[in-house]
XYZ file of C-alpha atoms in Angstrom:
752
model
C -34.095 -13.419 55.824
C -31.792 -13.833 52.804
C -28.675 -11.747 52.385
C -28.760 -9.099 49.625
C -26.567 -10.045 46.648
C -23.923 -7.696 45.276
C -22.809 -8.276 41.657
C -19.324 -6.996 40.650
C -18.870 -6.207 36.969
C -15.360 -5.434 35.668
C -12.949 -5.822 32.776
C -10.370 -8.577 33.236
C -7.664 -5.855 32.890
C -8.944 -4.278 36.163
C -8.744 -7.481 38.208
C -6.394 -5.816 40.724
C -9.012 -3.163 41.514
C -11.724 -5.814 41.763
C -9.695 -7.856 44.218
C -9.046 -4.835 46.430
C -12.735 -3.962 46.734
C -13.933 -7.561 47.068
C -11.514 -8.063 49.946
C -13.498 -5.495 52.024
C -16.871 -6.688 50.800
C -15.988 -10.223 51.896
C -15.561 -8.937 55.445
C -19.217 -7.906 55.394
C -20.070 -11.212 53.716
C -18.473 -13.211 56.560
C -20.606 -11.249 59.018
C -23.717 -12.400 57.155
C -24.565 -8.945 55.790
C -23.951 -9.501 52.108
C -23.594 -12.124 49.425
C -20.833 -11.088 46.958
C -21.098 -12.656 43.505
C -18.191 -12.584 41.070
C -17.255 -14.690 38.093
C -14.879 -17.052 39.931
C -18.048 -18.787 41.204
C -18.796 -20.170 37.727
C -18.006 -23.874 37.817
C -15.888 -25.470 35.113
C -18.044 -26.578 32.184
C -21.012 -24.467 33.241
C -22.754 -22.090 30.815
C -21.168 -18.882 32.022
C -23.564 -16.612 30.147
C -26.539 -18.288 31.786
C -24.858 -18.168 35.257
C -24.227 -14.420 34.844
C -27.795 -13.681 33.788
C -29.176 -15.583 36.778
C -26.786 -13.762 39.136
C -27.899 -10.385 37.804
C -31.518 -11.436 38.297
C -30.848 -12.011 42.003
C -28.679 -8.916 42.689
C -29.734 -5.901 44.717
C -26.622 -3.880 43.826
C -24.511 -3.944 40.685
C -21.003 -2.492 41.228
C -19.453 -1.314 37.940
C -15.659 -0.917 38.002
C -15.409 1.640 35.194
C -12.336 2.129 32.988
C -11.566 2.589 29.308
C -11.321 -1.197 28.958
C -14.675 -1.609 30.740
C -16.297 0.847 28.285
C -14.743 -0.872 25.279
C -15.794 -4.418 26.238
C -18.325 -5.746 23.737
C -19.801 -8.156 26.308
C -20.257 -5.507 29.016
C -21.735 -2.972 26.551
C -24.031 -5.376 24.707
C -24.927 -7.870 27.432
C -24.229 -6.981 31.078
C -25.113 -3.275 30.981
C -28.485 -3.825 29.209
C -29.244 -6.544 31.805
C -28.413 -4.129 34.629
C -30.676 -1.420 33.218
C -33.548 -3.835 32.591
C -33.182 -5.219 36.124
C -33.144 -1.694 37.619
C -36.416 -0.839 35.892
C -38.038 -4.142 36.816
C -37.042 -4.539 40.442
C -35.119 -1.482 41.678
C -31.568 -2.660 41.195
C -28.986 -0.096 42.443
C -26.224 0.567 39.883
C -23.125 1.807 41.680
C -20.358 2.912 39.285
C -16.770 3.285 40.511
C -14.066 4.798 38.292
C -10.867 2.706 38.607
C -8.871 4.129 35.706
C -9.239 7.423 33.777
C -12.091 7.567 31.310
C -14.547 10.127 29.997
C -17.618 10.688 32.176
C -19.663 11.311 29.026
C -18.874 7.755 27.937
C -20.156 6.414 31.256
C -23.399 8.375 30.864
C -23.736 7.235 27.265
C -23.216 3.545 27.939
C -25.428 3.141 30.965
C -27.484 6.290 31.431
C -26.369 6.049 35.041
C -27.719 8.312 37.756
C -25.864 7.055 40.895
C -27.080 8.030 44.351
C -25.326 11.350 45.277
C -22.568 10.903 47.822
C -20.792 13.977 49.144
C -22.207 15.947 46.250
C -20.838 13.553 43.632
C -22.682 11.293 41.272
C -19.786 8.902 40.858
C -17.329 7.428 43.330
C -13.753 7.848 42.119
C -11.870 4.751 43.228
C -8.593 6.208 42.011
C -8.530 8.481 45.023
C -9.438 5.714 47.444
C -5.995 4.378 48.222
C -6.221 4.066 51.992
C -7.987 1.071 53.534
C -10.389 3.191 55.537
C -11.601 4.815 52.284
C -12.176 1.414 50.739
C -14.126 0.414 53.815
C -16.327 3.499 53.351
C -17.082 2.423 49.831
C -17.914 -1.117 50.934
C -20.234 0.281 53.603
C -21.950 2.486 51.033
C -22.537 -0.609 48.910
C -24.017 -2.371 52.008
C -26.347 0.597 52.663
C -27.585 0.512 49.053
C -28.122 -3.231 49.259
C -30.222 -2.918 52.424
C -32.216 -0.064 50.872
C -33.045 -2.012 47.747
C -36.755 -2.971 47.647
C -37.738 -6.592 48.033
C -39.579 -8.213 45.126
C -43.085 -8.754 46.411
C -44.614 -10.157 43.240
C -43.329 -12.468 40.571
C -41.531 -10.791 37.736
C -43.587 -10.769 34.540
C -42.889 -13.565 32.122
C -40.568 -12.103 29.512
C -41.860 -12.097 25.975
C -40.027 -13.822 23.153
C -37.597 -11.617 21.223
C -38.152 -12.747 17.653
C -37.397 -9.662 15.547
C -33.951 -8.492 16.540
C -32.348 -7.137 13.369
C -30.735 -3.700 13.765
C -31.420 -1.235 10.983
C -28.805 -1.153 8.205
C -26.562 1.943 8.207
C -28.455 4.838 6.673
C -25.340 5.834 4.698
C -24.848 2.407 3.082
C -23.650 2.751 -0.547
C -22.571 0.462 -3.360
C -22.005 -3.302 -3.180
C -24.439 -3.748 -6.072
C -22.690 -6.828 -7.519
C -22.185 -8.434 -4.151
C -25.867 -8.050 -3.309
C -26.824 -9.437 -6.672
C -24.726 -12.529 -6.148
C -26.028 -13.044 -2.597
C -29.656 -12.629 -3.635
C -29.128 -15.312 -6.261
C -27.882 -17.740 -3.567
C -31.003 -17.451 -1.371
C -32.896 -20.730 -1.555
C -36.648 -21.072 -1.285
C -36.553 -24.647 0.048
C -33.432 -25.942 1.861
C -31.337 -23.990 4.273
C -29.666 -20.843 2.919
C -26.175 -20.288 4.261
C -24.226 -17.167 3.236
C -20.806 -16.138 4.511
C -19.603 -12.558 4.175
C -15.862 -12.559 4.711
C -13.175 -9.919 4.589
C -10.870 -7.671 6.566
C -12.034 -5.662 9.503
C -13.845 -2.473 8.633
C -14.647 -3.488 5.055
C -18.403 -3.381 5.696
C -19.435 -7.021 6.209
C -22.010 -6.350 8.884
C -23.534 -3.437 6.990
C -23.981 -5.540 3.889
C -25.390 -8.438 5.930
C -27.942 -6.133 7.515
C -29.011 -4.789 4.135
C -29.456 -8.326 2.817
C -31.207 -9.484 6.000
C -33.682 -6.611 5.757
C -34.525 -7.657 2.204
C -34.934 -11.286 3.277
C -36.988 -10.578 6.438
C -40.381 -10.905 4.674
C -39.438 -14.428 3.502
C -38.565 -15.452 7.045
C -41.482 -14.098 9.082
C -41.207 -16.409 12.109
C -38.051 -14.765 13.465
C -35.044 -12.671 12.619
C -32.336 -13.266 15.240
C -29.179 -11.164 15.538
C -26.248 -12.644 17.403
C -22.725 -11.277 18.003
C -20.425 -14.320 18.058
C -17.536 -12.148 19.384
C -14.981 -13.738 17.040
C -12.692 -10.734 17.527
C -13.194 -9.766 21.149
C -11.043 -9.421 24.206
C -13.514 -11.686 26.082
C -13.018 -14.421 23.522
C -15.494 -15.908 21.067
C -18.939 -17.069 22.137
C -19.050 -20.847 22.406
C -21.428 -22.681 20.063
C -23.379 -23.799 23.150
C -23.880 -20.209 24.334
C -24.856 -19.159 20.796
C -27.467 -21.940 20.652
C -28.731 -20.955 24.113
C -29.275 -17.362 23.008
C -31.187 -18.456 19.931
C -33.394 -20.835 21.968
C -34.105 -18.207 24.611
C -35.148 -15.749 21.893
C -38.126 -18.096 21.377
C -38.488 -19.283 24.983
C -36.832 -16.865 27.461
C -37.501 -18.927 30.628
C -36.410 -22.300 29.314
C -33.891 -24.190 31.423
C -31.424 -25.611 28.958
C -29.595 -28.943 28.946
C -25.935 -29.389 27.987
C -24.043 -31.179 25.260
C -25.848 -33.048 22.527
C -29.205 -32.451 24.189
C -28.736 -28.711 23.709
C -28.044 -29.256 20.025
C -31.298 -31.227 19.770
C -33.223 -28.426 21.512
C -31.646 -25.846 19.161
C -32.691 -27.758 16.070
C -36.127 -28.539 17.469
C -36.862 -24.876 18.189
C -35.959 -23.957 14.630
C -37.530 -26.943 12.902
C -40.578 -26.046 10.757
C -39.967 -22.334 11.166
C -39.015 -19.743 8.607
C -36.291 -18.106 10.719
C -33.403 -15.862 9.670
C -30.224 -16.007 11.792
C -27.651 -13.258 11.342
C -24.509 -14.277 13.226
C -22.018 -11.489 13.181
C -18.286 -11.618 13.774
C -17.679 -15.372 13.714
C -14.297 -16.709 14.841
C -14.211 -19.425 12.172
C -15.384 -22.830 11.004
C -15.389 -24.570 14.410
C -17.737 -21.954 15.842
C -20.124 -21.830 12.854
C -20.435 -25.497 11.836
C -22.503 -26.578 14.906
C -24.901 -23.654 14.375
C -26.152 -24.630 10.896
C -29.979 -24.385 10.962
C -32.422 -26.927 9.554
C -34.085 -26.627 6.128
C -36.385 -23.662 5.749
C -34.137 -21.320 7.779
C -31.428 -18.975 6.601
C -28.052 -18.279 8.202
C -26.014 -15.187 7.370
C -22.526 -15.190 8.876
C -19.891 -12.429 8.858
C -16.289 -13.188 9.680
C -12.778 -11.883 9.280
C -11.698 -15.525 9.019
C -11.837 -17.211 5.661
C -13.374 -20.658 5.799
C -15.762 -22.871 3.920
C -18.265 -25.643 4.640
C -20.829 -27.587 2.579
C -23.605 -25.441 1.235
C -21.930 -22.137 2.162
C -22.079 -19.331 -0.411
C -19.012 -17.136 0.231
C -18.908 -13.414 -0.530
C -15.387 -12.101 -0.088
C -15.735 -8.346 0.318
C -13.199 -6.065 -1.380
C -12.507 -2.426 -0.705
C -15.041 0.104 -1.974
C -14.493 1.417 -5.544
C -13.333 5.041 -5.574
C -16.695 6.343 -6.768
C -18.615 4.601 -3.967
C -16.005 5.649 -1.399
C -16.453 9.295 -2.424
C -20.250 8.946 -2.319
C -20.020 7.610 1.230
C -17.793 10.493 2.339
C -19.975 13.151 0.765
C -23.144 11.550 2.150
C -21.789 11.920 5.686
C -19.995 15.247 5.333
C -20.857 17.182 2.164
C -18.309 19.872 2.918
C -15.516 17.466 2.016
C -16.417 18.575 -1.531
C -13.516 18.312 -4.015
C -11.218 16.675 -1.467
C -13.261 13.450 -1.457
C -11.009 11.594 -3.862
C -7.858 12.415 -1.905
C -9.390 11.602 1.486
C -10.870 8.343 0.107
C -7.408 7.347 -1.150
C -5.785 8.205 2.214
C -8.435 6.042 3.953
C -7.563 3.194 1.643
C -11.193 2.944 0.432
C -12.035 1.111 3.685
C -15.635 1.942 4.841
C -14.660 1.959 8.543
C -11.907 4.477 7.942
C -14.064 6.542 5.568
C -16.766 6.829 8.251
C -14.215 7.876 10.891
C -12.786 10.540 8.560
C -16.170 12.005 7.478
C -17.583 11.671 10.976
C -14.783 13.758 12.418
C -15.863 16.676 10.186
C -19.429 16.322 11.392
C -18.341 16.244 15.037
C -15.796 19.045 14.531
C -17.241 21.982 12.591
C -13.975 23.803 13.298
C -11.965 21.166 11.432
C -11.452 21.925 7.759
C -11.289 19.248 5.033
C -7.761 20.486 4.237
C -6.616 19.903 7.846
C -8.268 16.491 7.925
C -6.447 15.552 4.690
C -3.099 16.544 6.181
C -3.766 14.500 9.341
C -4.761 11.421 7.375
C -1.512 11.682 5.488
C 0.507 11.190 8.666
C 1.657 7.677 9.556
C 0.591 8.146 13.195
C -3.027 8.778 12.211
C -3.034 5.845 9.808
C -1.556 3.598 12.483
C -4.268 4.634 14.975
C -7.053 3.758 12.502
C -5.267 0.548 11.542
C -5.099 -0.489 15.205
C -8.843 0.052 15.617
C -9.470 -2.176 12.605
C -6.919 -4.910 13.275
C -5.660 -4.597 16.848
C -7.855 -7.130 18.607
C -7.805 -9.647 15.782
C -3.987 -9.587 15.731
C -3.767 -9.837 19.538
C -5.561 -13.188 19.378
C -2.650 -14.742 17.489
C 0.477 -16.141 19.164
C 3.203 -13.594 20.049
C 5.546 -14.967 17.423
C 2.914 -14.466 14.699
C 2.262 -10.912 15.924
C 5.979 -10.031 15.612
C 6.082 -11.497 12.122
C 3.077 -9.361 11.143
C 4.922 -6.275 12.381
C 7.859 -7.176 10.140
C 5.579 -7.150 7.063
C 5.567 -3.329 7.252
C 8.814 -3.473 5.306
C 6.817 -4.338 2.166
C 5.487 -1.166 0.561
C 3.786 -3.126 -2.247
C 2.884 -6.717 -3.035
C 5.272 -9.566 -2.326
C 5.465 -13.346 -2.443
C 6.032 -16.105 0.138
C 9.843 -16.396 -0.426
C 10.206 -12.675 0.310
C 8.310 -13.058 3.554
C 10.401 -16.094 4.453
C 13.581 -14.069 3.885
C 12.374 -11.209 6.107
C 11.252 -13.594 8.851
C 14.246 -15.898 8.556
C 11.934 -18.938 8.338
C 11.648 -22.076 6.269
C 8.936 -22.749 3.700
C 6.627 -24.709 6.015
C 6.595 -22.155 8.880
C 6.197 -19.313 6.365
C 3.204 -20.987 4.776
C 1.603 -21.596 8.163
C 2.087 -17.936 9.177
C 0.834 -16.478 5.916
C -2.129 -18.810 6.002
C -3.113 -17.532 9.470
C -2.889 -13.937 8.262
C -4.902 -14.507 5.103
C -7.598 -16.548 6.926
C -7.809 -13.761 9.544
C -8.112 -11.046 6.862
C -4.976 -9.366 8.182
C -3.276 -9.825 4.796
C -4.669 -9.719 1.254
C -3.626 -12.703 -0.856
C -4.287 -13.836 -4.407
C -2.422 -16.200 -6.758
C 0.693 -16.317 -4.617
C 1.017 -12.573 -4.177
C 0.293 -10.802 -0.884
C -0.298 -7.224 0.165
C -1.019 -5.233 3.324
C -3.710 -2.595 3.294
C -2.134 0.884 3.767
C -3.732 1.200 7.242
C -2.556 -2.283 8.219
C 0.975 -1.429 7.111
C 1.014 1.789 9.165
C -0.293 -0.122 12.184
C 2.319 -2.885 11.735
C 5.097 -0.285 11.359
C 4.012 1.460 14.577
C 4.544 -1.768 16.546
C 8.164 -2.473 15.461
C 11.171 -1.677 17.551
C 14.077 0.084 15.829
C 16.101 -3.109 15.993
C 13.289 -5.151 14.367
C 12.872 -2.430 11.708
C 16.592 -2.422 10.792
C 16.786 -6.198 10.694
C 13.721 -6.495 8.431
C 15.018 -3.783 6.090
C 18.400 -5.463 5.757
C 16.870 -8.878 5.035
C 14.409 -7.296 2.590
C 17.200 -5.526 0.672
C 19.366 -8.663 0.555
C 16.453 -10.748 -0.751
C 15.475 -8.320 -3.511
C 19.102 -7.875 -4.635
C 18.938 -11.617 -5.201
C 15.670 -11.271 -7.158
C 17.313 -8.641 -9.377
C 20.273 -10.923 -9.940
C 18.037 -13.807 -10.949
C 16.120 -11.557 -13.361
C 19.426 -10.457 -14.956
C 20.699 -14.047 -15.227
C 17.461 -15.080 -17.014
C 17.848 -12.134 -19.378
C 21.415 -13.151 -20.136
C 20.381 -16.758 -20.731
C 18.706 -15.456 -23.877
C 15.877 -16.863 -26.010
C 12.577 -17.294 -24.155
C 14.331 -16.558 -20.817
C 14.662 -12.880 -21.757
C 10.936 -12.193 -21.345
C 10.900 -14.381 -18.212
C 13.667 -12.286 -16.663
C 11.999 -9.000 -17.530
C 8.715 -10.251 -16.085
C 10.436 -11.250 -12.827
C 11.956 -7.781 -12.567
C 8.638 -6.073 -13.343
C 6.793 -8.091 -10.654
C 9.337 -7.103 -8.002
C 10.291 -3.702 -9.325
C 8.793 -1.682 -6.504
C 10.394 -3.873 -3.832
C 13.736 -3.964 -5.693
C 13.755 -0.178 -5.835
C 12.923 0.016 -2.132
C 15.782 -2.363 -1.239
C 18.235 -0.313 -3.306
C 17.029 2.942 -1.793
C 17.488 1.568 1.735
C 21.028 0.430 0.923
C 21.922 3.815 -0.639
C 20.494 5.706 2.336
C 22.442 3.645 4.881
C 25.710 2.942 3.055
C 27.577 5.319 5.362
C 25.979 3.726 8.421
C 26.649 -0.013 8.058
C 29.028 -2.201 6.125
C 26.128 -4.416 5.016
C 24.302 -1.452 3.452
C 27.481 -0.303 1.668
C 27.978 -3.818 0.243
C 24.372 -3.930 -0.961
C 24.502 -0.430 -2.429
C 27.495 -1.475 -4.440
C 26.092 -4.815 -5.590
C 22.589 -3.678 -6.650
C 23.565 -1.943 -9.962
C 25.930 -4.771 -10.829
C 23.298 -7.467 -10.057
C 21.062 -6.013 -12.764
C 23.671 -4.619 -15.081
C 21.835 -5.518 -18.323
C 18.238 -5.412 -17.264
C 18.504 -2.029 -15.549
C 19.558 -0.311 -18.746
C 16.279 -1.487 -20.291
C 14.029 -0.725 -17.382
C 15.516 2.396 -15.728
C 15.700 5.849 -17.246
C 19.262 7.187 -17.620
C 18.729 9.582 -14.698
C 17.401 6.781 -12.481
C 20.314 4.605 -13.527
C 22.767 7.380 -12.636
C 21.377 7.528 -9.079
C 21.864 3.780 -8.594
C 25.350 3.803 -10.106
C 26.567 6.775 -8.016
C 25.415 4.950 -4.867
C 27.071 1.830 -6.201
C 30.405 3.557 -6.727
C 30.244 5.094 -3.247
C 29.447 1.703 -1.719
C 32.378 0.099 -3.652
C 34.760 2.796 -2.380
C 33.630 2.341 1.182
C 34.120 -1.445 0.950
C 37.396 -0.980 -1.001
C 36.170 -3.082 -3.915
C 38.195 -1.742 -6.876
C 36.745 -4.118 -9.454
C 33.200 -3.066 -8.569
C 34.191 0.588 -8.535
C 35.535 0.244 -12.051
C 32.372 -1.508 -13.232
C 30.235 1.284 -11.835
C 32.448 3.915 -13.520
C 31.969 2.192 -16.858
C 28.228 2.040 -16.477
C 28.140 5.650 -15.308
C 29.890 6.549 -18.566
C 27.212 4.723 -20.514
C 24.428 6.512 -18.626
C 26.046 9.892 -19.289
C 26.432 8.992 -22.960
C 22.708 8.161 -23.085
C 22.043 11.629 -21.736
C 24.272 13.224 -24.377
C 26.960 14.210 -21.846
C 29.724 12.649 -23.881
C 32.757 14.374 -22.362
C 31.671 13.364 -18.915
C 31.108 9.840 -20.195
C 34.722 9.739 -21.519
C 36.044 10.808 -18.106
C 34.220 7.900 -16.457
C 35.436 5.388 -19.071
C 39.004 6.579 -18.785
C 38.852 6.153 -14.987
C 37.333 2.699 -15.373
C 39.994 1.685 -17.874
C 42.769 2.659 -15.436
C 41.242 0.470 -12.699
C 40.750 -2.510 -15.095
C 44.404 -2.378 -16.167
C 45.518 -1.853 -12.556
C 43.798 -5.015 -11.330
C 44.362 -7.006 -14.527
C 40.732 -7.566 -15.408
C 40.883 -8.194 -19.183
C 37.109 -8.622 -19.673
C 36.485 -5.282 -17.980
C 39.296 -3.701 -20.037
C 37.597 -4.833 -23.263
C 34.304 -3.351 -22.137
C 35.960 -0.044 -21.215
C 37.702 0.170 -24.577
C 34.423 -0.435 -26.397
C 32.673 2.201 -24.324
C 35.394 4.741 -25.105
C 35.030 3.962 -28.800
C 31.268 4.624 -28.626
C 31.844 7.926 -26.834
C 34.367 9.181 -29.410
C 32.043 8.063 -32.227
C 29.370 10.329 -30.666
C 31.831 13.183 -30.911
C 32.417 12.461 -34.616
C 35.934 11.095 -34.081
C 35.169 7.896 -35.940
C 38.751 6.833 -36.809
C 39.725 7.192 -33.158
C 36.660 5.157 -32.205
C 37.722 2.376 -34.598
C 41.097 2.181 -32.831
C 39.360 1.476 -29.515
C 36.959 -1.060 -31.105
C 39.857 -2.957 -32.632
C 41.589 -3.157 -29.250
C 38.301 -4.378 -27.757
C 37.971 -7.046 -30.457
C 41.505 -8.313 -29.879
C 40.995 -8.708 -26.136
C 37.614 -10.359 -26.364
C 38.851 -12.959 -28.801
C 41.918 -13.520 -26.653
C 39.827 -14.362 -23.589
C 36.936 -16.029 -25.367
C 34.352 -13.429 -24.453
C 31.771 -14.127 -27.195
C 29.285 -11.485 -26.017
C 32.036 -8.877 -25.868
C 33.316 -9.980 -29.283
C 29.854 -9.515 -30.726
C 29.609 -6.035 -29.238
C 32.981 -5.096 -30.742
C 31.962 -6.343 -34.187
C 28.694 -4.401 -34.014
C 30.569 -1.257 -32.966
C 32.996 -1.598 -35.892
C 30.047 -2.038 -38.280
C 28.518 1.194 -36.973
C 31.804 3.034 -37.371
C 32.379 1.964 -40.986
C 28.740 2.759 -41.792
C 29.333 6.295 -40.529
C 32.353 6.525 -42.825
C 30.176 5.513 -45.743
C 31.889 2.130 -46.142
C 28.553 0.307 -46.204
C 29.684 -3.067 -47.551
C 32.485 -3.275 -44.990
C 29.900 -2.398 -42.312
C 27.698 -5.239 -43.568
C 30.471 -7.777 -43.078
C 30.885 -6.774 -39.449
C 27.057 -6.764 -38.883
C 26.803 -10.279 -40.295
C 29.491 -11.565 -37.908
C 27.703 -9.808 -35.058
C 24.415 -11.474 -36.043
C 25.958 -14.963 -36.069
C 27.360 -14.562 -32.521
C 24.128 -13.097 -31.172
C 22.122 -16.083 -32.440
C 24.781 -18.488 -31.192
C 24.594 -17.214 -27.584
C 20.823 -16.561 -27.572
C 21.276 -12.734 -27.288
C 17.920 -11.710 -28.759
C 18.432 -7.978 -28.163
C 21.866 -8.218 -29.820
C 20.250 -10.131 -32.649
C 17.605 -7.471 -33.016
C 20.104 -4.612 -33.065
C 22.381 -6.431 -35.532
C 19.418 -7.168 -37.771
C 18.253 -3.557 -37.610
C 21.693 -2.140 -38.453
C 22.155 -4.661 -41.233
C 18.703 -3.722 -42.591
C 19.665 0.005 -42.584
C 22.796 -0.855 -44.512
C 20.810 -2.763 -47.137
C 18.378 0.163 -47.327
C 21.382 2.374 -48.168
C 22.289 -0.049 -50.934
C 18.712 0.042 -52.248
C 17.834 -3.557 -51.230
C 14.512 -2.595 -49.575
C 13.059 -6.111 -49.386
C 16.021 -7.397 -47.432
C 15.981 -4.252 -45.275
C 12.318 -4.749 -44.283
C 12.837 -8.410 -43.451
C 15.844 -7.709 -41.212
C 14.481 -4.631 -39.474
C 11.223 -6.367 -38.646
C 13.167 -8.696 -36.345
C 13.923 -5.881 -33.942
C 10.351 -4.508 -34.099
C 8.850 -7.877 -33.171
C 11.244 -8.245 -30.248
C 10.606 -4.714 -28.980
C 6.835 -5.317 -29.087
C 7.313 -8.534 -27.138
C 9.219 -6.605 -24.485
C 6.863 -3.627 -24.442
C 9.802 -1.413 -25.459
C 8.864 2.300 -25.826
C 10.586 2.538 -29.268
C 8.603 -0.336 -30.737
C 5.974 1.669 -32.594
C 8.404 4.343 -33.741
C 10.659 1.666 -35.255
C 7.595 -0.106 -36.709
C 6.647 3.127 -38.473
C 10.116 3.296 -39.997
C 9.762 -0.237 -41.336
C 6.317 0.505 -42.745
C 7.677 3.527 -44.554
C 10.332 1.393 -46.236
C 7.677 -1.269 -47.032
C 5.518 1.430 -48.680
C 8.442 2.575 -50.817
C 9.020 -1.046 -51.834
C 5.345 -1.499 -52.782
C 5.292 1.684 -54.836
C 8.108 0.343 -56.956
């Protein structure tokens, strides 16, 4: 008489519990009472899926070591448990669940519909309380009793029927994707093999779209519609191409004993040859897994994957996030009481279908939860991180540890960034950076296009939740240092003049959000670390010219105050004086002239104290401008003349041009227009000489105004148009206002 077989099912995370129980079962096995089957019996190179199915077919008792990890396992939920239940119905298999780690009983009932034999009034044995050996022995003996009580199979099991129509129904709440479906429909071939790949980040709705398309295509592929989970992102690891082929073959011929290697490939192709079969292979791990599974002509293959890859004949559909309108439609279709909060909740979910369904589903499951409360929860980083982990956690865990840590560091980027920025944060060279970014983009962990990269909001929250404080501080420091350098390069390009001005402004605009984040971090931490104080001081100076164009006066004041504080903490007198001078300019722009003069006076004292003649000239010019605002024009001229003397003495051509322009303005205010014109002309020559296009534009404008005063309207229009053209090129907010002024003069000229 053969020994009854006991099958032990468990998550690999619960191996310790399995080993404890199997130790006692093996005692009974040595006495000839049981045959204990576990996965270590699978020989190297064998088809493990086939071995497991055959072991389940022989078993009298299936012991389930239940835990949260057991309940989350895709293979257990979608393969082993259905096999257990089918076996129990067919031949009286006893299913004996044992809780090894805390989990919800309702989940156990849901996954397996288990009704275990009552034991001491309980439906489930709780292994957590079975610490002593004699209690484990009791459990082993209970398993033996169940094995002996299991009925013998007295007649052959019925021959299983082919499973040829396996497609799950598409989600009932599916919305949108009109253009994606249109493009995919157009790719479906009537003759040769159709191969479509739906790629994108986790939770973006690849499987849902594939099921909608498959349902539409089913009538054109009547012989079979096979659904296969390739487990590309799974704790158990991806399904091997051989196992995938085996499942497809057995869908047509369930009892077929399959060969290995190239013979299996031949069987796979032979089974599909001449058939109109549709294969939907979900969750592929990548090219190596999919390439061997390409079907023969006449069949269609739909593949979903987080990995981005290509192969001959593949039509790729790279899914983006849902548009706001479709995201709101999805939310309201699931939970109509979201009402007018749909737009806000959709935004907080990052327009990701997976997150949208979680959010709306929570309102369906929790009638006590208001949309307002849900909105507040979704706004918390902890909640975003939890959703992000559900979307990305397993996929990230499959990468090497070093890559995982680098992904965590990307949380420092609150907007888009480029490869050099990532390299700076990671402290890597170009080659390693490219390799890492490539892995993230292929795995849909990172969005990338045209050299710019971005984390989804939920991915960023998840990445941030995994960083240590030390990693966070290091990444923030490197980020701030890198973007101070970007700001400095933008300013240098602007100062280079000519076509480089627009290039510099474009560089600043691309990195503006990150530059601002770097400066904010430095300002926040300048009292904490020396590095932050140094950066807080250097940020305003690095973009001294470009910031006046791109920041509002109030924003500029905030940067400059932090800069001055950082300079004081690092005892950098020259930088402190520079910040004081620029603070004076910012206050002057706001009309706070007396306060501006105080700053310029303080800056002038420092410049003279440290012997910085260039800075002294700038401070004198700034004081002249401030007194001119107050109407003290003669006093202003005195400062401008001192500025002009110093700039010529040290060869500061830019400073000399500024002094000449200031003198022109002063004499224009005094009504000495022709004298003003002489200064403006000298200013214009220097601006053109050094490629200072903004200086050229201002000098041309002022010169044009002077000629307008003299009644030479034609010359006025010609000169003033120079500034208008430049402002339009820069996207300057005053461009159209100044253009209107020029047009008014042109109209006067035309009217005679």
